mmCIF file with all atom_site columns, C-alpha atoms in Angstrom:
data_model
loop_
_atom_site.group_PDB
_atom_site.id
_atom_site.type_symbol
_atom_site.label_atom_id
_atom_site.label_alt_id
_atom_site.label_comp_id
_atom_site.label_asym_id
_atom_site.label_entity_id
_atom_site.label_seq_id
_atom_site.pdbx_PDB_ins_code
_atom_site.Cartn_x
_atom_site.Cartn_y
_atom_site.Cartn_z
_atom_site.occupancy
_atom_site.B_iso_or_equiv
_atom_site.pdbx_formal_charge
_atom_site.auth_seq_id
_atom_site.auth_comp_id
_atom_site.auth_asym_id
_atom_site.auth_atom_id
_atom_site.pdbx_PDB_model_num
ATOM 1  C CA . ARG A 1 1  ? 66.332 178.714 71.580  1.00 55.00 ? 1  ARG A CA 1
ATOM 2  C CA . THR A 1 2  ? 66.565 182.320 72.560  1.00 57.00 ? 2  THR A CA 1
ATOM 3  C CA . ALA A 1 3  ? 69.730 183.972 73.705  1.00 63.00 ? 3  ALA A CA 1
ATOM 4  C CA . LEU A 1 4  ? 69.903 184.190 77.494  1.00 56.00 ? 4  LEU A CA 1
ATOM 5  C CA . ALA A 1 5  ? 71.665 186.673 79.663  1.00 61.00 ? 5  ALA A CA 1
ATOM 6  C CA . PRO A 1 6  ? 74.909 185.265 81.113  1.00 61.00 ? 6  PRO A CA 1
ATOM 7  C CA . ARG A 1 7  ? 73.399 184.965 84.588  1.00 60.00 ? 7  ARG A CA 1
ATOM 8  C CA . GLU A 1 8  ? 70.342 183.051 83.291  1.00 57.00 ? 8  GLU A CA 1
ATOM 9  C CA . ALA A 1 9  ? 72.502 180.738 81.190  1.00 57.00 ? 9  ALA A CA 1
ATOM 10 C CA . SER A 1 10 ? 74.698 180.008 84.198  1.00 57.00 ? 10 SER A CA 1
ATOM 11 C CA . ALA A 1 11 ? 71.663 179.256 86.371  1.00 55.00 ? 11 ALA A CA 1
ATOM 12 C CA . ARG A 1 12 ? 70.213 176.986 83.694  1.00 58.00 ? 12 ARG A CA 1
ATOM 13 C CA . ARG A 1 13 ? 73.504 175.043 83.386  1.00 58.00 ? 13 ARG A CA 1
ATOM 14 C CA . LYS A 1 14 ? 73.702 174.612 87.138  1.00 58.00 ? 14 LYS A CA 1
ATOM 15 C CA . GLY A 1 15 ? 70.166 173.289 87.181  1.00 55.00 ? 15 GLY A CA 1
ATOM 16 C CA . LYS A 1 16 ? 70.975 170.778 84.460  1.00 54.00 ? 16 LYS A CA 1
ATOM 17 C CA . ALA A 1 17 ? 74.052 169.601 86.290  1.00 55.00 ? 17 ALA A CA 1
ATOM 18 C CA . ARG A 1 18 ? 71.924 168.713 89.282  1.00 53.00 ? 18 ARG A CA 1
ATOM 19 C CA . ARG A 1 19 ? 69.416 166.797 87.218  1.00 56.00 ? 19 ARG A CA 1
ATOM 20 C CA . GLY A 1 20 ? 69.980 163.172 86.483  1.00 55.00 ? 20 GLY A CA 1
ATOM 21 C CA . ARG A 1 21 ? 69.112 159.941 88.136  1.00 59.00 ? 21 ARG A CA 1
ATOM 22 C CA . GLY A 1 22 ? 68.195 161.569 91.378  1.00 51.00 ? 22 GLY A CA 1
ATOM 23 C CA . LYS A 1 23 ? 69.480 160.693 94.819  1.00 55.00 ? 23 LYS A CA 1
ATOM 24 C CA . ALA A 1 24 ? 72.076 157.951 94.973  1.00 59.00 ? 24 ALA A CA 1
ATOM 25 C CA . ARG A 1 25 ? 70.762 154.610 96.127  1.00 64.00 ? 25 ARG A CA 1
ATOM 26 C CA . ASN A 1 26 ? 71.591 153.494 99.608  1.00 81.00 ? 26 ASN A CA 1
ATOM 27 C CA . GLU A 1 27 ? 74.622 151.286 100.209 1.00 82.00 ? 27 GLU A CA 1
ATOM 28 C CA . GLY A 1 28 ? 72.610 148.231 101.286 1.00 83.00 ? 28 GLY A CA 1
ATOM 29 C CA . LEU A 1 29 ? 70.681 148.108 98.040  1.00 85.00 ? 29 LEU A CA 1
ATOM 30 C CA . LEU A 1 30 ? 73.832 148.550 95.955  1.00 86.00 ? 30 LEU A CA 1
ATOM 31 C CA . SER A 1 31 ? 75.710 145.784 97.740  1.00 89.00 ? 31 SER A CA 1
ATOM 32 C CA . LYS A 1 32 ? 72.682 143.495 97.435  1.00 90.00 ? 32 LYS A CA 1
ATOM 33 C CA . GLN A 1 33 ? 72.541 144.160 93.683  1.00 91.00 ? 33 GLN A CA 1
ATOM 34 C CA . LYS A 1 34 ? 76.272 143.549 93.325  1.00 92.00 ? 34 LYS A CA 1
ATOM 35 C CA . ARG A 1 35 ? 75.984 140.264 95.204  1.00 93.00 ? 35 ARG A CA 1
ATOM 36 C CA . SER A 1 36 ? 73.040 139.235 93.037  1.00 93.00 ? 36 SER A CA 1
ATOM 37 C CA . ARG A 1 37 ? 74.903 140.083 89.819  1.00 94.00 ? 37 ARG A CA 1
ATOM 38 C CA . ARG A 1 38 ? 78.006 138.223 91.015  1.00 95.00 ? 38 ARG A CA 1
ATOM 39 C CA . MET A 1 39 ? 75.940 135.134 91.896  1.00 95.00 ? 39 MET A CA 1
ATOM 40 C CA . LYS A 1 40 ? 74.281 135.188 88.461  1.00 97.00 ? 40 LYS A CA 1
ATOM 41 C CA . ALA A 1 41 ? 77.661 135.577 86.751  1.00 97.00 ? 41 ALA A CA 1
ATOM 42 C CA . ASN A 1 42 ? 79.042 132.683 88.801  1.00 97.00 ? 42 ASN A CA 1
ATOM 43 C CA . ASP A 1 43 ? 76.068 130.520 87.792  1.00 98.00 ? 43 ASP A CA 1
ATOM 44 C CA . ARG A 1 44 ? 76.584 131.366 84.125  1.00 98.00 ? 44 ARG A CA 1
ATOM 45 C CA . GLU A 1 45 ? 80.284 130.517 84.344  1.00 98.00 ? 45 GLU A CA 1
ATOM 46 C CA . ARG A 1 46 ? 79.565 127.264 86.193  1.00 98.00 ? 46 ARG A CA 1
ATOM 47 C CA . ASN A 1 47 ? 77.027 126.242 83.535  1.00 98.00 ? 47 ASN A CA 1
ATOM 48 C CA . ARG A 1 48 ? 79.452 127.187 80.765  1.00 98.00 ? 48 ARG A CA 1
ATOM 49 C CA . MET A 1 49 ? 82.152 124.978 82.265  1.00 98.00 ? 49 MET A CA 1
ATOM 50 C CA . HIS A 1 50 ? 79.700 122.081 82.771  1.00 98.00 ? 50 HIS A CA 1
ATOM 51 C CA . HIS A 1 51 ? 78.705 122.287 79.118  1.00 98.00 ? 51 HIS A CA 1
ATOM 52 C CA . LEU A 1 52 ? 82.326 122.494 77.990  1.00 97.00 ? 52 LEU A CA 1
ATOM 53 C CA . ASN A 1 53 ? 83.302 119.493 80.124  1.00 97.00 ? 53 ASN A CA 1
ATOM 54 C CA . SER A 1 54 ? 80.318 117.506 78.835  1.00 97.00 ? 54 SER A CA 1
ATOM 55 C CA . ALA A 1 55 ? 81.313 118.276 75.252  1.00 97.00 ? 55 ALA A CA 1
ATOM 56 C CA . LEU A 1 56 ? 84.911 117.204 75.926  1.00 96.00 ? 56 LEU A CA 1
ATOM 57 C CA . ASP A 1 57 ? 83.685 113.975 77.538  1.00 94.00 ? 57 ASP A CA 1
ATOM 58 C CA . ALA A 1 58 ? 81.564 113.263 74.463  1.00 94.00 ? 58 ALA A CA 1
ATOM 59 C CA . LEU A 1 59 ? 84.575 113.955 72.239  1.00 94.00 ? 59 LEU A CA 1
ATOM 60 C CA . ARG A 1 60 ? 86.765 111.632 74.340  1.00 92.00 ? 60 ARG A CA 1
ATOM 61 C CA . SER A 1 61 ? 84.203 108.862 73.985  1.00 90.00 ? 61 SER A CA 1
ATOM 62 C CA . VAL A 1 62 ? 84.469 108.862 70.172  1.00 91.00 ? 62 VAL A CA 1
ATOM 63 C CA . LEU A 1 63 ? 88.253 109.178 69.933  1.00 90.00 ? 63 LEU A CA 1
ATOM 64 C CA . PRO A 1 64 ? 90.092 105.878 69.408  1.00 87.00 ? 64 PRO A CA 1
ATOM 65 C CA . THR A 1 65 ? 92.150 105.431 72.575  1.00 80.00 ? 65 THR A CA 1
ATOM 66 C CA . PHE A 1 66 ? 93.101 102.411 74.583  1.00 70.00 ? 66 PHE A CA 1
ATOM 67 C CA . PRO A 1 67 ? 90.986 101.727 77.667  1.00 70.00 ? 67 PRO A CA 1
ATOM 68 C CA . ASP A 1 68 ? 94.024 101.475 79.958  1.00 68.00 ? 68 ASP A CA 1
ATOM 69 C CA . ASP A 1 69 ? 95.075 105.021 79.076  1.00 71.00 ? 69 ASP A CA 1
ATOM 70 C CA . ALA A 1 70 ? 94.460 107.717 81.632  1.00 82.00 ? 70 ALA A CA 1
ATOM 71 C CA . LYS A 1 71 ? 91.772 110.281 80.885  1.00 86.00 ? 71 LYS A CA 1
ATOM 72 C CA . LEU A 1 72 ? 93.068 112.811 78.386  1.00 89.00 ? 72 LEU A CA 1
ATOM 73 C CA . THR A 1 73 ? 93.327 116.397 79.533  1.00 92.00 ? 73 THR A CA 1
ATOM 74 C CA . LYS A 1 74 ? 91.311 119.087 77.768  1.00 95.00 ? 74 LYS A CA 1
ATOM 75 C CA . ILE A 1 75 ? 94.181 120.217 75.585  1.00 96.00 ? 75 ILE A CA 1
ATOM 76 C CA . GLU A 1 76 ? 95.269 116.636 74.867  1.00 93.00 ? 76 GLU A CA 1
ATOM 77 C CA . THR A 1 77 ? 91.724 115.814 73.814  1.00 93.00 ? 77 THR A CA 1
ATOM 78 C CA . LEU A 1 78 ? 91.580 118.773 71.437  1.00 95.00 ? 78 LEU A CA 1
ATOM 79 C CA . ARG A 1 79 ? 95.015 118.047 69.966  1.00 95.00 ? 79 ARG A CA 1
ATOM 80 C CA . PHE A 1 80 ? 94.218 114.347 69.565  1.00 93.00 ? 80 PHE A CA 1
ATOM 81 C CA . ALA A 1 81 ? 90.906 115.177 67.849  1.00 95.00 ? 81 ALA A CA 1
ATOM 82 C CA . HIS A 1 82 ? 92.620 117.696 65.564  1.00 96.00 ? 82 HIS A CA 1
ATOM 83 C CA . ASN A 1 83 ? 95.305 115.223 64.538  1.00 95.00 ? 83 ASN A CA 1
ATOM 84 C CA . TYR A 1 84 ? 92.778 112.390 64.151  1.00 93.00 ? 84 TYR A CA 1
ATOM 85 C CA . ILE A 1 85 ? 90.564 114.482 61.854  1.00 94.00 ? 85 ILE A CA 1
ATOM 86 C CA . TRP A 1 86 ? 93.563 115.787 59.918  1.00 95.00 ? 86 TRP A CA 1
ATOM 87 C CA . ALA A 1 87 ? 94.891 112.224 59.386  1.00 91.00 ? 87 ALA A CA 1
#
């Protein structure tokens, strides 16, 4: 790089500051993208919870409990399984 006069360096910096991604996208497109991302995140979370609940149901089915007992909560299931394995 060659040394530039102060005025040229200033002009070059200003030009760089304006460069970038270009004009900001319009509001409609941004809100549509945000909605789409939120919907995808909600779907992922819903699927995660379905898988977690399925795994807990499978765990409940192999734990020795009495049939007249109410369904164990998530934390009760994990604690019962921990104690059962430990014993």
